[in-house]
GROMACS .gro file of C-alpha atoms in nm:
model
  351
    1UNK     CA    1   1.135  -0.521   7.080
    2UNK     CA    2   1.245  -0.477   6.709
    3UNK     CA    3   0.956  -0.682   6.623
    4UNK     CA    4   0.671  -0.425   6.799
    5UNK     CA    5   0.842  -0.183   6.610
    6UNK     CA    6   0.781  -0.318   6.296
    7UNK     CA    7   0.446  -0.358   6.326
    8UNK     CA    8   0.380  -0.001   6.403
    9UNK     CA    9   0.525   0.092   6.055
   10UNK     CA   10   0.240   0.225   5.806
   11UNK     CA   11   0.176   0.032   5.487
   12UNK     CA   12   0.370   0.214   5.219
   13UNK     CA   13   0.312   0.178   4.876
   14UNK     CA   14   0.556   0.170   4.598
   15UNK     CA   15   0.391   0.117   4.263
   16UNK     CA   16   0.229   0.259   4.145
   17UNK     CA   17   0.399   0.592   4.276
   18UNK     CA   18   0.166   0.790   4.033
   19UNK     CA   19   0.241   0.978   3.756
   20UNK     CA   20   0.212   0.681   3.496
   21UNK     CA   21   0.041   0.586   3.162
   22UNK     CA   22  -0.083   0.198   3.211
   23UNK     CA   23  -0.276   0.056   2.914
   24UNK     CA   24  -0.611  -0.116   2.908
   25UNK     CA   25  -0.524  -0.499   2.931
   26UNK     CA   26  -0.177  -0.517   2.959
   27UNK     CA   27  -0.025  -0.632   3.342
   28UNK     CA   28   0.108  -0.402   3.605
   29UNK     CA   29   0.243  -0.485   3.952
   30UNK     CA   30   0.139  -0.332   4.263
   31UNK     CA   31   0.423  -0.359   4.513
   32UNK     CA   32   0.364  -0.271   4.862
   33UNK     CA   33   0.560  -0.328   5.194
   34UNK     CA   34   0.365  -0.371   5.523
   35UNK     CA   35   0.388  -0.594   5.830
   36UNK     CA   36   0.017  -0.699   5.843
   37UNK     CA   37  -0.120  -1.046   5.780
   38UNK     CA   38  -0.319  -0.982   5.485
   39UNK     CA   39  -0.415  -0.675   5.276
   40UNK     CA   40  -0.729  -0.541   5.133
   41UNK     CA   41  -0.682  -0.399   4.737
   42UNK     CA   42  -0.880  -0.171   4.565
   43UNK     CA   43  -0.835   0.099   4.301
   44UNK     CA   44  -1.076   0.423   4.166
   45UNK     CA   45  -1.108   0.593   3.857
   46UNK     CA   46  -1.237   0.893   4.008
   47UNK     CA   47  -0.988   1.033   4.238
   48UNK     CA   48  -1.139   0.812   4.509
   49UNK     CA   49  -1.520   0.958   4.489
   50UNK     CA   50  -1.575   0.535   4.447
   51UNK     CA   51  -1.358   0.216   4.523
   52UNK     CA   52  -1.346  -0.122   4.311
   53UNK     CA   53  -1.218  -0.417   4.499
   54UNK     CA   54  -0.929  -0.595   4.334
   55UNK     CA   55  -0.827  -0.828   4.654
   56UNK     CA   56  -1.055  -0.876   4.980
   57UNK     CA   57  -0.823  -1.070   5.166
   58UNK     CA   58  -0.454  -1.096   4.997
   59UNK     CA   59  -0.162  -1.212   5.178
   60UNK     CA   60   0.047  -0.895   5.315
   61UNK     CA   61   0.383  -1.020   5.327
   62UNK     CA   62   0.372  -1.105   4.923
   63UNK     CA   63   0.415  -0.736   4.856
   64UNK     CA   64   0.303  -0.758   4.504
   65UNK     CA   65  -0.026  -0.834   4.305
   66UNK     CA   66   0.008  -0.858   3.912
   67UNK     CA   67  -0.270  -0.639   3.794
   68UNK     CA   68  -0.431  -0.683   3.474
   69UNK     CA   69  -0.532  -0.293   3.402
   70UNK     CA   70  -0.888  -0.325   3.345
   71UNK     CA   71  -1.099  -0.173   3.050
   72UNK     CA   72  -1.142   0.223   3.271
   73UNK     CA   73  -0.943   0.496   3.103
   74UNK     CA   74  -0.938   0.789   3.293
   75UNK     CA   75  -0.673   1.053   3.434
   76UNK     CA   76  -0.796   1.010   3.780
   77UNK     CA   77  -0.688   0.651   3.905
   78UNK     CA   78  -0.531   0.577   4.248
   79UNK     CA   79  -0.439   0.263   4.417
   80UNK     CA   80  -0.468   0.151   4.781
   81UNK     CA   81  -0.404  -0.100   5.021
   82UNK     CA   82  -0.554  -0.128   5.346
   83UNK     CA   83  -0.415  -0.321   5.628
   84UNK     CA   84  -0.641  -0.614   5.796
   85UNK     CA   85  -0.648  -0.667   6.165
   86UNK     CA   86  -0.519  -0.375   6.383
   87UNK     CA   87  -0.550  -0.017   6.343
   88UNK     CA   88  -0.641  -0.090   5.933
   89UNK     CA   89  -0.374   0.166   5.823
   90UNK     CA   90  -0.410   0.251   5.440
   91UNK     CA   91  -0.197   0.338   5.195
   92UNK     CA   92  -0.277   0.505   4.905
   93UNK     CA   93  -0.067   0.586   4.529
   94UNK     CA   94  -0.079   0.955   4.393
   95UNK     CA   95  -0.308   0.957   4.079
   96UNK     CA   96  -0.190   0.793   3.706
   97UNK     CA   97  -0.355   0.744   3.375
   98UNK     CA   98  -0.509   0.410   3.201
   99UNK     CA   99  -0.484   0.461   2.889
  100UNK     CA  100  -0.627   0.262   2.583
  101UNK     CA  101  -0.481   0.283   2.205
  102UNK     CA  102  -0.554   0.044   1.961
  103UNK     CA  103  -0.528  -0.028   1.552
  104UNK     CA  104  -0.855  -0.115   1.406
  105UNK     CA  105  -0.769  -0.146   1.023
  106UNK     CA  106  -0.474  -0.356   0.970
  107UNK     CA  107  -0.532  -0.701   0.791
  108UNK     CA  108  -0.314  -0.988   0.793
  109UNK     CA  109  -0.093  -1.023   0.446
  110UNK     CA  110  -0.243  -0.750   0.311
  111UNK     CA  111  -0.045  -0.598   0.023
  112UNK     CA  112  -0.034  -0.246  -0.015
  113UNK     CA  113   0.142  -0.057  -0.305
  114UNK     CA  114   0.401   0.246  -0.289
  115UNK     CA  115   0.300   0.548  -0.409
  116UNK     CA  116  -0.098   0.458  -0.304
  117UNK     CA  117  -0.211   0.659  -0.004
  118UNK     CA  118  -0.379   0.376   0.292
  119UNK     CA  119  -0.561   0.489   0.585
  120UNK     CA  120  -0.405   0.378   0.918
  121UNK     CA  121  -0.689   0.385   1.191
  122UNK     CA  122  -0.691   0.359   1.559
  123UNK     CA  123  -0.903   0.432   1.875
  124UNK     CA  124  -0.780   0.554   2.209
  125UNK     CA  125  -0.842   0.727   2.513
  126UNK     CA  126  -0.665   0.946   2.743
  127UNK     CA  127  -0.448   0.988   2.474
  128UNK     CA  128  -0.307   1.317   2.340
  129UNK     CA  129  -0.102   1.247   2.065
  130UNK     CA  130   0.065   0.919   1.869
  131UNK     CA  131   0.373   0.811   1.658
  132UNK     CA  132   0.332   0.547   1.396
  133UNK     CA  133   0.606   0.334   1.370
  134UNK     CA  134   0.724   0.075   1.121
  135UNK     CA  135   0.901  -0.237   1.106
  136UNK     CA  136   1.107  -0.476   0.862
  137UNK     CA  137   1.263  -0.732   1.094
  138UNK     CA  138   0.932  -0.832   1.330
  139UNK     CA  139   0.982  -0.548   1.611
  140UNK     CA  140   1.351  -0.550   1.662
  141UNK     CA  141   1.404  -0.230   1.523
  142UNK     CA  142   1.144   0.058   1.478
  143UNK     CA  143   1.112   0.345   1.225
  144UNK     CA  144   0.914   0.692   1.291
  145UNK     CA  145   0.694   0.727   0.978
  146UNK     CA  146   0.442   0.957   1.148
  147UNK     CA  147   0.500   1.167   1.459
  148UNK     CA  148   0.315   1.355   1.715
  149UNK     CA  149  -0.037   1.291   1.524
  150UNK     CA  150  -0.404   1.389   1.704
  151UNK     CA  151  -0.513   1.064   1.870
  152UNK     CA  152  -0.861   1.210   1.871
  153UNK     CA  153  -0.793   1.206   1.454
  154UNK     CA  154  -0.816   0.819   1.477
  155UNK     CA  155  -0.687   0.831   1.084
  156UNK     CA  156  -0.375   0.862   0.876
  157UNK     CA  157  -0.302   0.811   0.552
  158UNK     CA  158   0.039   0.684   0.494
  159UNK     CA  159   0.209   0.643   0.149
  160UNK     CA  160   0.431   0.396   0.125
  161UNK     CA  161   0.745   0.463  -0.058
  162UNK     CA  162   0.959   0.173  -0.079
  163UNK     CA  163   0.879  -0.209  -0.163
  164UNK     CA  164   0.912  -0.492   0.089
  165UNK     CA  165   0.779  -0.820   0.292
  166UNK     CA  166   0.706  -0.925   0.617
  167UNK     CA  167   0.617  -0.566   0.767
  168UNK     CA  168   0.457  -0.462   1.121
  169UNK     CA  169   0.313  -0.127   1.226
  170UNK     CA  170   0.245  -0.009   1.586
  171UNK     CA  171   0.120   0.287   1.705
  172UNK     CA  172   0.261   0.427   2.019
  173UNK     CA  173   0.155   0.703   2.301
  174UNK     CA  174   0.413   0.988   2.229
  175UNK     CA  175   0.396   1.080   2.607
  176UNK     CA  176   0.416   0.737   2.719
  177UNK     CA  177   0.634   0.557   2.495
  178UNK     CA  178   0.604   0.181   2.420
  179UNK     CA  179   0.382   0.155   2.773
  180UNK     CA  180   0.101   0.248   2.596
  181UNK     CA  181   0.115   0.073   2.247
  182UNK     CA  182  -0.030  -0.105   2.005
  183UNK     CA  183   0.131  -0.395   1.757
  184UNK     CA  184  -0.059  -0.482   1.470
  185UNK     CA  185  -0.150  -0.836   1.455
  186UNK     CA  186  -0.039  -0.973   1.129
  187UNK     CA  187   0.225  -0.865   0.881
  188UNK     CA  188   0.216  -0.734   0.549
  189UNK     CA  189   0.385  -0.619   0.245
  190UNK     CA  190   0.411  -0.339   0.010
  191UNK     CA  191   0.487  -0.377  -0.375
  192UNK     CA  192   0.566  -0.110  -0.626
  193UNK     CA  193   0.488  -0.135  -1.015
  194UNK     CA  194   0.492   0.140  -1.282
  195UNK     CA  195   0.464   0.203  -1.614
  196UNK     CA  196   0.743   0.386  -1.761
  197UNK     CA  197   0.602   0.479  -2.118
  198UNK     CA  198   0.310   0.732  -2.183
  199UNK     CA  199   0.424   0.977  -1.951
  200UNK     CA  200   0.283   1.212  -2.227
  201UNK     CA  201   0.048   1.178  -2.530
  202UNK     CA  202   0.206   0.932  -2.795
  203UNK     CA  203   0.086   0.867  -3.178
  204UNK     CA  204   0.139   0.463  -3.250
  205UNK     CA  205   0.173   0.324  -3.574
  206UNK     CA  206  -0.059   0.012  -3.639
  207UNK     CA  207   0.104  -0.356  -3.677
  208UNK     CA  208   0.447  -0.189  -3.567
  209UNK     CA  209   0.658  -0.330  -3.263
  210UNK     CA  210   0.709  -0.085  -2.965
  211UNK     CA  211   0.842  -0.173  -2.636
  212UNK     CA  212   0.621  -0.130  -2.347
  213UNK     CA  213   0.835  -0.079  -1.994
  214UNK     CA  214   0.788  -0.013  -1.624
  215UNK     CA  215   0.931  -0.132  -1.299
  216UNK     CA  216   0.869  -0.318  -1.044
  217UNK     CA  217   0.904  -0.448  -0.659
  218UNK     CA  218   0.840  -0.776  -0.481
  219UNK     CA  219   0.624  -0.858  -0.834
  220UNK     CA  220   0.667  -1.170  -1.003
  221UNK     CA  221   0.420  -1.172  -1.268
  222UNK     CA  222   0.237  -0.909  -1.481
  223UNK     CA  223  -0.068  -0.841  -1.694
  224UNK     CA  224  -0.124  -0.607  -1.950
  225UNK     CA  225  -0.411  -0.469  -2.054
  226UNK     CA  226  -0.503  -0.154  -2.319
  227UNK     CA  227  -0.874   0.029  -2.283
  228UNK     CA  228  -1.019   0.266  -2.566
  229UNK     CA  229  -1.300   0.409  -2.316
  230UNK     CA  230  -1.064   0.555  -2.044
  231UNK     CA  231  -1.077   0.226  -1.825
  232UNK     CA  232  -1.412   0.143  -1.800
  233UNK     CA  233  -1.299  -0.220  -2.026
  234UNK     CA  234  -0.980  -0.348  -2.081
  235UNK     CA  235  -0.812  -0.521  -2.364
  236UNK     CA  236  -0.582  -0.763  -2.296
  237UNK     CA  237  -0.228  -0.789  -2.449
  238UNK     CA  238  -0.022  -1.005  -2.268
  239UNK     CA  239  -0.100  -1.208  -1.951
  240UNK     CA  240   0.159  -1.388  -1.662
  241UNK     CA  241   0.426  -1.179  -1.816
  242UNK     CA  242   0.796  -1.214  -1.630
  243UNK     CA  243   0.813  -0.846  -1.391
  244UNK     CA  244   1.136  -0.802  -1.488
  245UNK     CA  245   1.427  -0.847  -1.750
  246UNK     CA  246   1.694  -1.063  -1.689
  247UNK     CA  247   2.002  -0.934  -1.529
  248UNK     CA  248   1.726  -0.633  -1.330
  249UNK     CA  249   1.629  -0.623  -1.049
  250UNK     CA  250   1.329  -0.391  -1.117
  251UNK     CA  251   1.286  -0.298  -1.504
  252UNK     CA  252   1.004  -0.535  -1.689
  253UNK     CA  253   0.961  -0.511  -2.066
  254UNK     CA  254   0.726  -0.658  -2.341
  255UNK     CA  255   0.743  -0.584  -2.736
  256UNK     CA  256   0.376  -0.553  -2.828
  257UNK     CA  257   0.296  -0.590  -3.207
  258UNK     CA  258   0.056  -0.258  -3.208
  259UNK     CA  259  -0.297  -0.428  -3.325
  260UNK     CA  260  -0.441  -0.253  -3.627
  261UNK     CA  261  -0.697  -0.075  -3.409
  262UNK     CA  262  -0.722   0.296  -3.521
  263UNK     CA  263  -0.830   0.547  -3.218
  264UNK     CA  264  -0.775   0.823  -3.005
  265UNK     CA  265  -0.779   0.815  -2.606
  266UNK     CA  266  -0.592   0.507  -2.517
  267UNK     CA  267  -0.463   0.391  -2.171
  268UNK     CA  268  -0.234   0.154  -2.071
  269UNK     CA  269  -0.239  -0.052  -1.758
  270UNK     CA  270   0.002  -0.280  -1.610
  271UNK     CA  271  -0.118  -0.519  -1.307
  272UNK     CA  272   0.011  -0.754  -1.055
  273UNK     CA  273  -0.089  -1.092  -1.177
  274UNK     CA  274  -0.146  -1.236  -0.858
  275UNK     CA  275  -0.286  -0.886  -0.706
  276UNK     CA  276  -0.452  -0.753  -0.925
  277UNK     CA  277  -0.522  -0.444  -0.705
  278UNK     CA  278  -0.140  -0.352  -0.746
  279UNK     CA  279  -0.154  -0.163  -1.043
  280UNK     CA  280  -0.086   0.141  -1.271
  281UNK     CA  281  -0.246   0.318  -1.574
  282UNK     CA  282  -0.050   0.516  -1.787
  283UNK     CA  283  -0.021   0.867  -1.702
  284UNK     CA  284  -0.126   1.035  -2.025
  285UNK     CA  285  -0.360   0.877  -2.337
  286UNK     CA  286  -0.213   0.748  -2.618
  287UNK     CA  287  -0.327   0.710  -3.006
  288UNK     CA  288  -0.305   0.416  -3.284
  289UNK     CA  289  -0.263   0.524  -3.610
  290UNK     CA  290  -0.265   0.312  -3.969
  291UNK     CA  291   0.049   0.305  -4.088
  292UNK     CA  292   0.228   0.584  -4.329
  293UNK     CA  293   0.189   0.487  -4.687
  294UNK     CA  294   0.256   0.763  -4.993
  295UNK     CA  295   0.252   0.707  -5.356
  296UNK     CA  296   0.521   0.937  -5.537
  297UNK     CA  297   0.443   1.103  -5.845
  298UNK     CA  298   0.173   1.099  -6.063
  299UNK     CA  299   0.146   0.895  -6.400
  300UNK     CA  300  -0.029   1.098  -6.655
  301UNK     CA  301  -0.114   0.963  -6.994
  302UNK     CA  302  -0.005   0.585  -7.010
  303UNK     CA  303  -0.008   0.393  -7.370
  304UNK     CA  304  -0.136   0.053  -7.335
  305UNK     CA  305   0.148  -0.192  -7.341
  306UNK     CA  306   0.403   0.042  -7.207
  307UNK     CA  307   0.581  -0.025  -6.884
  308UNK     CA  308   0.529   0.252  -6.562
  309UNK     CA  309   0.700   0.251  -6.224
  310UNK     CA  310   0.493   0.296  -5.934
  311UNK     CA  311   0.712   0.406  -5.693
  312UNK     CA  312   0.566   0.461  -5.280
  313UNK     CA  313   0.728   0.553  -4.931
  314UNK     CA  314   0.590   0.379  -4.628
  315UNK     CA  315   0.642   0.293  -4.293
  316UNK     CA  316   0.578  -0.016  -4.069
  317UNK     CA  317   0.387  -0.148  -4.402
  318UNK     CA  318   0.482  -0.516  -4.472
  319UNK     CA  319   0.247  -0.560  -4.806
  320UNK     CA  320   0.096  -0.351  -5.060
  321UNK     CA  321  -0.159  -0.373  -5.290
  322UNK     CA  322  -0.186  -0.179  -5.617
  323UNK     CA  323  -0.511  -0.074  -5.799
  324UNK     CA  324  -0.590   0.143  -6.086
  325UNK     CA  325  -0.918   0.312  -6.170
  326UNK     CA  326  -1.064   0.392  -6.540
  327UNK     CA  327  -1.350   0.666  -6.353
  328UNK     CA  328  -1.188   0.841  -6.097
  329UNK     CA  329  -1.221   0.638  -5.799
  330UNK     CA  330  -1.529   0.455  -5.856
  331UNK     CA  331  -1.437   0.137  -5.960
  332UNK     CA  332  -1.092   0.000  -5.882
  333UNK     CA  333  -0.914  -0.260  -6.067
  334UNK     CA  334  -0.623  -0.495  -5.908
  335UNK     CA  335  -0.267  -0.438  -6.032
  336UNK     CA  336  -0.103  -0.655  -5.786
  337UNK     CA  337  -0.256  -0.839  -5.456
  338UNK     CA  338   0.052  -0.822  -5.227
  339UNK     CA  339   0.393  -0.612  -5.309
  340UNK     CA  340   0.648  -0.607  -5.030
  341UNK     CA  341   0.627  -0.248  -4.912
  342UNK     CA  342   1.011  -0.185  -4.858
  343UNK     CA  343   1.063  -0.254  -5.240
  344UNK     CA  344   0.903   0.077  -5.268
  345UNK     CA  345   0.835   0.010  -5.629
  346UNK     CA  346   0.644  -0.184  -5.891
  347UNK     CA  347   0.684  -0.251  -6.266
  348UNK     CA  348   0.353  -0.226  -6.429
  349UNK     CA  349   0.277  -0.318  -6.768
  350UNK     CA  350  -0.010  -0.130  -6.880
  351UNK     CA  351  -0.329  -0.319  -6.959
   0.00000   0.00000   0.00000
């Protein structure tokens, strides 16, 4: 009968069919067919030197039994189901890999900044080589930003290039595919701010205006802040700033009134008010100098009573004040307490 020929079938196996990458934790199905009552499963990590028992007794005519993979990487795995009752006929998969891959370092809402190199770490095993990928639109799309790395590396450091929110990074088996991957958790974003003055060494004139600049991404607020020791203190200027200019979409500027603060060696930084990791100093020092003032001419021999211009250049000068001196320049005697400086000149009436 059909039936007694059916029974005499072996037990075949049909997944795993060896060959494949299955990753630590995730579930895989092992499909059988077989005519027996009940099955006995079991898989080995060493080529079948030793057998773990998955299923003593498991009903035969299911034909499938949802695996989870456990925590065993190793090249060497088979798969086998043996027949209860009967002539216990067994059926055994060729040999695949469990694989393991993993991203250790990658925080919820963290904030990173372009242009600042950030280590992307991982363990794996039986692992040869990895692709990071990246994310805007929560793992619909994927984009390659590192390919066929060392596993065995467990590091990268990736700079990011371009500001924006709600990112996710995954690293991925670059034999495997997505079968042996890792998503990271949580999501993050990446802002960009720069200064755009002080590219080189600049003289500024003391109580003058000048227009500090830089751009910005996914930054709402800034600080600025000026240090005379190369960064080890700050000064503040400004603090809570707008990022940007109206009508931009990325340029920021503030008119700082240059304090009267004579030095050499200055930096600027600009900061992320509410980061205040995202940040940038400027690339070369800058000076603060008093402002320009020169008297022109000389007056010679005065007569009392007479009256003498004193005529003077200056720049970024608002007030003057005018003294004259009997002994050289020991003792100084006031002319006039406070001369607007762009009058450049003064009518003195000799004392």
């Amino acid at each position: 009968p059909l039936g007694n020929l059916a029974r005499t079938r072996p037990p075949l196996l049909l997944s795993p069919g060896g060959g494949e990458r299955w990753q630590v934790g995730r579930t895989h199905s092992i499909v059988w067919k077989t005519a027996a009552p009940a099955v006995k499963l079991e898989y080995s990590t060493d080529n079948g030197a030793a057998w773990t028992l998955l299923q003593a007794t498991y009903p035969g005519d299911l034909g499938t039994y949802d695996w989870a993979v456990p925590n065993a990487p190793s090249r060497k795995v088979l798969v086998r189901i043996t027949e209860l009752g009967g002539e216990g006929r067994v059926a055994t998969s060729a040999a695949f890999d469990i694989a393991d891959l993993v991203l250790t370092n990658l925080a919820d809402n963290a904030v990173w900044q372009t242009g600042v190199p950030r280590a992307i770490e991982w363990t794996s095993a039986t692992v040869e080589k990895i692709d990071l990928q990246l994310s805007t639109d929560d793992g619909l799309i994927w984009t390659t930003i590192a390919s066929s790395l060392p596993a065995e590396s467990g590091s990268y450091n990736w700079t990011p290039t371009t500001s924006a929110i709600a990112l996710r990074i995954r690293a991925v088996d670059a034999l495997a595919g997505s079968e042996v991957q890792d998503t990271a958790a949580g999501v993050f974003s990446i802002k960009s701010l720069a200064l755009t003055v002080f590219a080189e060494p600049q003289a500024l004139i003391a109580t003058s205006p000048y227009t500090l600049s830089w751009t910005s991404g996914g930054v709402q607020t800034i600080d600025l802040a000026y240090s005379k020791d190369d960064g080890t203190t700050w000064i503040p200027i400004v603090s809570g700033a707008p990022a940007r200019i109206p009508l931009s979409k990325t340029v920021g500027t503030y008119e700082w009134m240059v304090p009267f603060d004579p030095g050499m060696d200055y930096r600027l930084r600009v900061s992320d008010s509410d980061v205040p990791e995202i940040r940038a100093e400027s690339a070369a020092l800058f000076s603060i100098v008093p402002p320009a003032l020169e008297l022109l001419g000389t007056p010679g021999s005065l007569a009392a009573g007479s009256t003498f211009t004193i005529r003077w250049t200056s720049e970024w000068t608002e007030n003057v004040r005018l003294e004259y001196a009997m002994d050289g320049t020991e003792t100084w005697c006031p002319i006039a307490d406070s001369v607007t400086a762009t009058s450049g000149e003064f009518e003195w009436i000799v004392p």
